[in-house]
C-alpha positions as a Python dict, from the first residue, in 0.01 Angstrom:
ca = {
    (1, 'M'): (0, 0, 0),
    (2, 'K'): (265, 269, 12),
    (3, 'F'): (91, 493, -242),
    (4, 'D'): (-257, 640, -202),
    (5, 'F'): (-457, 562, -513),
    (6, 'D'): (-782, 641, -331),
    (7, 'K'): (-687, 1008, -302),
    (8, 'I'): (-925, 1242, -485),
    (9, 'I'): (-733, 1508, -677),
    (10, 'P'): (-956, 1788, -813),
    (11, 'R'): (-883, 1825, -1184),
    (12, 'K'): (-1157, 2053, -1309),
    (13, 'T'): (-1041, 2395, -1437),
    (14, 'T'): (-679, 2272, -1460),
    (15, 'G'): (-690, 2264, -1837),
    (16, 'C'): (-716, 1885, -1865),
    (17, 'I'): (-930, 1758, -2149),
    (18, 'K'): (-1070, 1474, -1939),
    (19, 'Y'): (-1263, 1699, -1699),
    (20, 'D'): (-1276, 2033, -1875),
    (21, 'R'): (-1402, 1929, -2218),
    (22, 'R'): (-1747, 1845, -2077),
    (23, 'P'): (-1730, 1974, -1718),
    (24, 'E'): (-2099, 1901, -1657),
    (25, 'L'): (-2040, 1526, -1699),
    (26, 'L'): (-1855, 1268, -1487),
    (27, 'P'): (-1573, 1161, -1721),
    (28, 'F'): (-1460, 804, -1794),
    (29, 'W'): (-1364, 858, -2156),
    (30, 'V'): (-1007, 950, -2249),
    (31, 'A'): (-719, 718, -2146),
    (32, 'D'): (-587, 942, -1871),
    (33, 'M'): (-573, 830, -1506),
    (34, 'D'): (-668, 1039, -1202),
    (35, 'F'): (-367, 935, -992),
    (36, 'E'): (-63, 1138, -894),
    (37, 'S'): (246, 1026, -1078),
    (38, 'A'): (518, 841, -890),
    (39, 'P'): (698, 1064, -635),
    (40, 'E'): (1032, 1008, -808),
    (41, 'I'): (887, 1159, -1125),
    (42, 'L'): (765, 1463, -933),
    (43, 'E'): (1108, 1500, -771),
    (44, 'A'): (1281, 1483, -1109),
    (45, 'L'): (1051, 1751, -1249),
    (46, 'H'): (1101, 1976, -945),
    (47, 'A'): (1478, 1941, -983),
    (48, 'R'): (1456, 2036, -1350),
    (49, 'V'): (1238, 2338, -1265),
    (50, 'D'): (1491, 2448, -1005),
    (51, 'H'): (1756, 2460, -1276),
    (52, 'G'): (1560, 2753, -1414),
    (53, 'V'): (1654, 2736, -1783),
    (54, 'F'): (1417, 2568, -2031),
    (55, 'G'): (1576, 2588, -2372),
    (56, 'Y'): (1560, 2338, -2655),
    (57, 'A'): (1617, 1984, -2532),
    (58, 'Q'): (1777, 1666, -2655),
    (59, 'A'): (1794, 1322, -2501),
    (60, 'H'): (2059, 1321, -2230),
    (61, 'A'): (2269, 1022, -2125),
    (62, 'G'): (2045, 939, -1830),
    (63, 'V'): (1726, 897, -2031),
    (64, 'N'): (1903, 693, -2299),
    (65, 'E'): (2044, 465, -2032),
    (66, 'A'): (1700, 431, -1872),
    (67, 'V'): (1535, 339, -2204),
    (68, 'L'): (1793, 75, -2289),
    (69, 'N'): (1781, -73, -1939),
    (70, 'Y'): (1401, -81, -1953),
    (71, 'L'): (1414, -270, -2282),
    (72, 'K'): (1660, -516, -2128),
    (73, 'T'): (1484, -576, -1797),
    (74, 'R'): (1116, -539, -1886),
    (75, 'R'): (1108, -629, -2257),
    (76, 'H'): (1400, -877, -2240),
    (77, 'A'): (1572, -727, -2542),
    (78, 'E'): (1927, -603, -2594),
    (79, 'V'): (1875, -302, -2819),
    (80, 'P'): (2158, -81, -2949),
    (81, 'M'): (2106, 292, -2906),
    (82, 'E'): (2111, 352, -3282),
    (83, 'H'): (1784, 160, -3312),
    (84, 'I'): (1603, 411, -3088),
    (85, 'V'): (1410, 709, -3225),
    (86, 'H'): (1278, 945, -2958),
    (87, 'L'): (929, 1080, -3019),
    (88, 'G'): (691, 1336, -2872),
    (89, 'G'): (403, 1086, -2867),
    (90, 'L'): (285, 770, -3039),
    (91, 'V'): (-12, 904, -3237),
    (92, 'P'): (223, 1125, -3442),
    (93, 'A'): (436, 814, -3497),
    (94, 'L'): (136, 629, -3642),
    (95, 'S'): (73, 916, -3881),
    (96, 'L'): (441, 937, -3966),
    (97, 'S'): (450, 564, -4045),
    (98, 'A'): (154, 596, -4281),
    (99, 'R'): (319, 886, -4462),
    (100, 'A'): (660, 715, -4474),
    (101, 'F'): (557, 379, -4612),
    (102, 'C'): (240, 442, -4813),
    (103, 'K'): (197, 642, -5131),
    (104, 'A'): (-108, 744, -5331),
    (105, 'G'): (-310, 436, -5421),
    (106, 'D'): (-174, 232, -5130),
    (107, 'S'): (-357, 131, -4814),
    (108, 'L'): (-290, 37, -4455),
    (109, 'M'): (-456, -239, -4254),
    (110, 'T'): (-563, -276, -3892),
    (111, 'C'): (-804, -486, -3688),
    (112, 'T'): (-1114, -348, -3522),
    (113, 'P'): (-1231, -234, -3277),
    (114, 'A'): (-933, -2, -3275),
    (115, 'Y'): (-813, 305, -3094),
    (116, 'P'): (-957, 589, -3310),
    (117, 'P'): (-626, 724, -3449),
    (118, 'F'): (-566, 379, -3601),
    (119, 'L'): (-875, 449, -3811),
    (120, 'G'): (-779, 803, -3899),
    (121, 'V'): (-407, 830, -3979),
    (122, 'H'): (-461, 702, -4334),
    (123, 'H'): (-618, 1043, -4406),
    (124, 'D'): (-284, 1207, -4324),
    (125, 'A'): (-116, 997, -4592),
    (126, 'K'): (-414, 1023, -4829),
    (127, 'V'): (-429, 644, -4866),
    (128, 'G'): (-690, 375, -4814),
    (129, 'L'): (-788, 191, -4496),
    (130, 'I'): (-861, -181, -4467),
    (131, 'T'): (-1017, -305, -4143),
    (132, 'V'): (-1077, -663, -4031),
    (133, 'D'): (-1275, -739, -3717),
    (134, 'H'): (-1119, -925, -3428),
    (135, 'V'): (-1308, -1247, -3353),
    (136, 'L'): (-1398, -1423, -3030),
    (137, 'E'): (-1254, -1773, -2990),
    (138, 'D'): (-1273, -1973, -2667),
    (139, 'G'): (-1363, -1659, -2474),
    (140, 'K'): (-1068, -1455, -2606),
    (141, 'W'): (-1041, -1196, -2879),
    (142, 'T'): (-800, -1290, -3156),
    (143, 'F'): (-731, -1235, -3526),
    (144, 'D'): (-947, -1351, -3814),
    (145, 'W'): (-657, -1486, -4017),
    (146, 'E'): (-871, -1598, -4310),
    (147, 'A'): (-1044, -1261, -4337),
    (148, 'M'): (-708, -1082, -4320),
    (149, 'E'): (-578, -1290, -4612),
    (150, 'E'): (-891, -1211, -4810),
    (151, 'A'): (-873, -838, -4737),
    (152, 'V'): (-503, -767, -4798),
    (153, 'T'): (-398, -641, -5141),
    (154, 'P'): (-62, -587, -5315),
    (155, 'E'): (-107, -217, -5238),
    (156, 'T'): (-138, -273, -4862),
    (157, 'K'): (192, -143, -4725),
    (158, 'L'): (141, -104, -4350),
    (159, 'F'): (-17, -303, -4068),
    (160, 'L'): (-104, -130, -3739),
    (161, 'L'): (-104, -364, -3439),
    (162, 'C'): (-214, -265, -3089),
    (163, 'N'): (-77, -498, -2820),
    (164, 'P'): (-211, -497, -2551),
    (165, 'Q'): (-520, -424, -2753),
    (166, 'N'): (-710, -101, -2695),
    (167, 'P'): (-1007, -121, -2636),
    (168, 'L'): (-1040, -500, -2597),
    (169, 'G'): (-773, -535, -2327),
    (170, 'R'): (-631, -850, -2488),
    (171, 'V'): (-262, -942, -2446),
    (172, 'F'): (-168, -1131, -2761),
    (173, 'T'): (52, -1438, -2730),
    (174, 'A'): (397, -1478, -2880),
    (175, 'E'): (246, -1714, -3137),
    (176, 'E'): (-16, -1456, -3239),
    (177, 'V'): (235, -1171, -3268),
    (178, 'E'): (474, -1387, -3470),
    (179, 'K'): (190, -1492, -3699),
    (180, 'V'): (102, -1125, -3758),
    (181, 'A'): (468, -1054, -3834),
    (182, 'R'): (487, -1344, -4082),
    (183, 'F'): (166, -1220, -4244),
    (184, 'C'): (331, -881, -4290),
    (185, 'V'): (650, -1030, -4435),
    (186, 'K'): (447, -1247, -4671),
    (187, 'H'): (263, -943, -4805),
    (188, 'D'): (558, -702, -4791),
    (189, 'M'): (407, -477, -4523),
    (190, 'V'): (579, -280, -4251),
    (191, 'L'): (446, -385, -3910),
    (192, 'V'): (392, -103, -3659),
    (193, 'S'): (334, -245, -3311),
    (194, 'D'): (190, 7, -3064),
    (195, 'E'): (270, -132, -2718),
    (196, 'I'): (194, 171, -2504),
    (197, 'H'): (-10, -35, -2251),
    (198, 'C'): (244, -319, -2216),
    (199, 'D'): (331, -237, -1853),
    (200, 'L'): (-35, -257, -1749),
    (201, 'V'): (-76, -637, -1776),
    (202, 'Y'): (-261, -787, -1479),
    (203, 'D'): (-106, -1134, -1470),
    (204, 'E'): (233, -1144, -1634),
    (205, 'S'): (271, -1515, -1561),
    (206, 'S'): (-48, -1631, -1736),
    (207, 'T'): (-66, -1358, -2003),
    (208, 'P'): (290, -1230, -2051),
    (209, 'H'): (335, -947, -2295),
    (210, 'F'): (534, -1044, -2604),
    (211, 'S'): (692, -740, -2764),
    (212, 'A'): (771, -710, -3132),
    (213, 'V'): (1129, -637, -3024),
    (214, 'N'): (1147, -1007, -2933),
    (215, 'L'): (1054, -1135, -3278),
    (216, 'P'): (1311, -1344, -3465),
    (217, 'A'): (1564, -1130, -3648),
    (218, 'E'): (1424, -1210, -3992),
    (219, 'L'): (1081, -1080, -3882),
    (220, 'Q'): (1212, -768, -3706),
    (221, 'K'): (1354, -629, -4028),
    (222, 'N'): (1021, -474, -4129),
    (223, 'T'): (906, -385, -3778),
    (224, 'I'): (860, -60, -3586),
    (225, 'T'): (786, -102, -3215),
    (226, 'L'): (631, 196, -3034),
    (227, 'L'): (673, 228, -2658),
    (228, 'A'): (623, 495, -2392),
    (229, 'P'): (599, 538, -2014),
    (230, 'S'): (307, 778, -2059),
    (231, 'K'): (2, 558, -1991),
    (232, 'T'): (162, 355, -1713),
    (233, 'W'): (300, 644, -1507),
    (234, 'N'): (26, 891, -1602),
    (235, 'I'): (255, 1140, -1775),
    (236, 'A'): (85, 1149, -2117),
    (237, 'G'): (68, 1528, -2108),
    (238, 'L'): (448, 1544, -2105),
    (239, 'A'): (462, 1360, -2438),
    (240, 'F'): (761, 1127, -2427),
    (241, 'A'): (777, 810, -2636),
    (242, 'F'): (1018, 620, -2856),
    (243, 'A'): (1034, 379, -3146),
    (244, 'V'): (1259, 78, -3181),
    (245, 'I'): (1347, 34, -3550),
    (246, 'P'): (1613, -232, -3615),
    (247, 'D'): (1636, -196, -3993),
    (248, 'D'): (1852, 95, -4104),
    (249, 'T'): (1660, 158, -4427),
    (250, 'I'): (1321, 166, -4253),
    (251, 'R'): (1459, 381, -3972),
    (252, 'R'): (1608, 635, -4212),
    (253, 'K'): (1286, 652, -4413),
    (254, 'F'): (1084, 697, -4093),
    (255, 'T'): (1305, 978, -3962),
    (256, 'A'): (1340, 1148, -4302),
    (257, 'T'): (962, 1164, -4345),
    (258, 'R'): (936, 1341, -4011),
    (259, 'G'): (1092, 1650, -4163),
    (260, 'H'): (971, 1956, -3974),
    (261, 'T'): (621, 1823, -3902),
    (262, 'L'): (677, 1702, -3543),
    (263, 'S'): (734, 1935, -3252),
    (264, 'E'): (1044, 1926, -3035),
    (265, 'I'): (1026, 1700, -2731),
    (266, 'N'): (992, 1930, -2432),
    (267, 'V'): (1261, 1962, -2170),
    (268, 'F'): (1051, 1802, -1893),
    (269, 'A'): (951, 1496, -2094),
    (270, 'Y'): (1298, 1343, -2098),
    (271, 'Y'): (1342, 1377, -1723),
    (272, 'A'): (999, 1238, -1643),
    (273, 'G'): (1061, 941, -1872),
    (274, 'E'): (1401, 876, -1717),
    (275, 'A'): (1258, 882, -1364),
    (276, 'A'): (967, 656, -1458),
    (277, 'Y'): (1190, 388, -1604),
    (278, 'K'): (1465, 414, -1344),
    (279, 'Y'): (1266, 451, -1023),
    (280, 'G'): (898, 394, -1097),
    (281, 'E'): (870, 16, -1066),
    (282, 'P'): (742, 3, -703),
    (283, 'W'): (471, 255, -794),
    (284, 'R'): (382, 62, -1109),
    (285, 'L'): (341, -264, -921),
    (286, 'E'): (104, -106, -670),
    (287, 'L'): (-84, 71, -947),
    (288, 'V'): (-144, -256, -1135),
    (289, 'A'): (-264, -423, -814),
    (290, 'Y'): (-506, -137, -751),
    (291, 'L'): (-631, -139, -1109),
    (292, 'K'): (-680, -514, -1093),
    (293, 'E'): (-914, -470, -795),
    (294, 'N'): (-1102, -201, -989),
    (295, 'R'): (-1123, -427, -1292),
    (296, 'D'): (-1256, -721, -1093),
    (297, 'T'): (-1516, -503, -923),
    (298, 'L'): (-1623, -346, -1252),
    (299, 'V'): (-1655, -676, -1441),
    (300, 'D'): (-1868, -826, -1165),
    (301, 'F'): (-2084, -514, -1137),
    (302, 'I'): (-2146, -478, -1511),
    (303, 'N'): (-2226, -845, -1567),
    (304, 'N'): (-2447, -888, -1261),
    (305, 'Q'): (-2609, -554, -1183),
    (306, 'C'): (-2650, -372, -1514),
    (307, 'P'): (-2921, -536, -1728),
    (308, 'G'): (-2843, -499, -2096),
    (309, 'L'): (-2467, -466, -2043),
    (310, 'S'): (-2191, -727, -2054),
    (311, 'I'): (-1813, -735, -2056),
    (312, 'L'): (-1527, -979, -2101),
    (313, 'E'): (-1250, -944, -1844),
    (314, 'P'): (-962, -736, -1988),
    (315, 'E'): (-614, -882, -1947),
    (316, 'A'): (-447, -540, -1955),
    (317, 'T'): (-507, -163, -1969),
    (318, 'Y'): (-741, 37, -1744),
    (319, 'L'): (-1005, 50, -2016),
    (320, 'A'): (-1327, -153, -2008),
    (321, 'W'): (-1496, -243, -2338),
    (322, 'I'): (-1863, -277, -2249),
    (323, 'D'): (-2115, -438, -2484),
    (324, 'A'): (-2436, -234, -2464),
    (325, 'R'): (-2618, -371, -2767),
    (326, 'E'): (-2879, -546, -2552),
    (327, 'L'): (-2992, -208, -2420),
    (328, 'G'): (-3159, -145, -2754),
    (329, 'Q'): (-3016, 207, -2772),
    (330, 'E'): (-2880, 327, -3106),
    (331, 'N'): (-2610, 532, -2933),
    (332, 'P'): (-2540, 397, -2583),
    (333, 'A'): (-2277, 662, -2505),
    (334, 'K'): (-2535, 934, -2569),
    (335, 'F'): (-2788, 736, -2364),
    (336, 'F'): (-2554, 731, -2063),
    (337, 'E'): (-2475, 1098, -2116),
    (338, 'D'): (-2844, 1194, -2112),
    (339, 'E'): (-2965, 950, -1846),
    (340, 'A'): (-2663, 923, -1614),
    (341, 'G'): (-2452, 1235, -1670),
    (342, 'L'): (-2154, 1026, -1780),
    (343, 'F'): (-1893, 1097, -2044),
    (344, 'L'): (-1799, 765, -2206),
    (345, 'Q'): (-1641, 689, -2542),
    (346, 'D'): (-1878, 564, -2806),
    (347, 'G'): (-1790, 231, -2966),
    (348, 'A'): (-1859, 371, -3312),
    (349, 'L'): (-1538, 574, -3280),
    (350, 'F'): (-1353, 241, -3259),
    (351, 'G'): (-1541, 89, -3550),
    (352, 'W'): (-1788, -111, -3339),
    (353, 'P'): (-2116, 71, -3261),
    (354, 'G'): (-2327, -47, -2970),
    (355, 'R'): (-2044, -53, -2721),
    (356, 'V'): (-1887, 198, -2484),
    (357, 'R'): (-1536, 232, -2342),
    (358, 'F'): (-1508, 309, -1970),
    (359, 'N'): (-1180, 426, -1810),
    (360, 'F'): (-1144, 277, -1460),
    (361, 'G'): (-803, 436, -1395),
    (362, 'C'): (-942, 639, -1107),
    (363, 'P'): (-1008, 608, -733),
    (364, 'K'): (-1249, 324, -664),
    (365, 'S'): (-1503, 563, -513),
    (366, 'V'): (-1516, 760, -839),
    (367, 'M'): (-1548, 443, -1044),
    (368, 'M'): (-1833, 320, -823),
    (369, 'E'): (-2015, 651, -859),
    (370, 'G'): (-2002, 609, -1235),
    (371, 'L'): (-2107, 243, -1223),
    (372, 'E'): (-2401, 316, -996),
    (373, 'K'): (-2514, 585, -1239),
    (374, 'M'): (-2489, 335, -1525),
    (375, 'K'): (-2691, 82, -1328),
    (376, 'A'): (-2962, 335, -1250),
    (377, 'A'): (-2981, 434, -1617),
    (378, 'C'): (-3014, 70, -1723),
    (379, 'L'): (-3290, 13, -1470),
    (380, 'K'): (-3482, 316, -1599),
    (381, 'L'): (-3549, 140, -1926),
    (382, 'E'): (-3875, -46, -1965),
    (383, 'P'): (-3810, -421, -1928),
    (384, 'A'): (-3916, -472, -2288),
    (385, 'S'): (-3643, -238, -2406),
    (386, 'V'): (-3368, -451, -2256),
    (387, 'H'): (-3344, -763, -2467),
}
């Protein structure tokens, strides 16, 4: 490998929430990797610093070109520039969508377990939330189509899709995504497809990512696709993202609702995003290969060495969704905090108690330290407690 993903970079006391929120714990919680960004991104940022002036920014020609070329080469879509809305992050875009397309008395729908903001942005719009659990079929998580039809109402105006799914790590097929889109058209809902992890798919031949930008034209009309280089190139703190909104009416409503509630995109974000999309592919390929080795090691370790824990192999993301219900602990994240000194995310935050989410986007040695601590904590339990 050309890039050193085994390098330990001290992050404590640097103002990062991952390590400094609970500095006494070994953190595997927030979706933030411990790797240096691609060297081309660092070079682009250094060059921008050397310019010396950091006034208000707008998207320059280079970043617009990089975004459109990325959509063409990686997402296989020819997208006109007028369909692009630059954003300072995708969570604000979820909130903005709820406020733009729902009014008092309406609701939005999503499938659980779900990334916590999916379960919280309805509060911003002061509307209802409808959740439907994903179901396991033939060893893969998918949609409960019958339950979705039973749960939807005429007042349900928005559907939030996460693909690849966080925290399950599932890459939904073209058929599944199209079926979701047809469900939304049938019930007059705007489909918001959050695809922030789409460049972290482990086997693009067997589980290719199908973006909502590739839906048939008649289904794209009510679709907002959210994309960003942030998770893949580990530049989330720079806050650069964008939406693809083909329909002019939906796009204008989305941007009008923004008003003055979203901050300006910072001057460094555009240049980091441009460098990631233009020059970051070699780094990304090595990153995914490294993460795949971590994933394989983690899945084997959890399933074979940690009594009371189990996991299905994620197809994408660097996030492991671990089933801890057999431990017999009411709050497994708190159990691992107390017994192992680990900071994990509690499944209850995602709508599914009894599980934990573990971020393996870190050097293998760090991941193994955390896994060994989990194993030791599991083995501390009396045999009768693990059932």
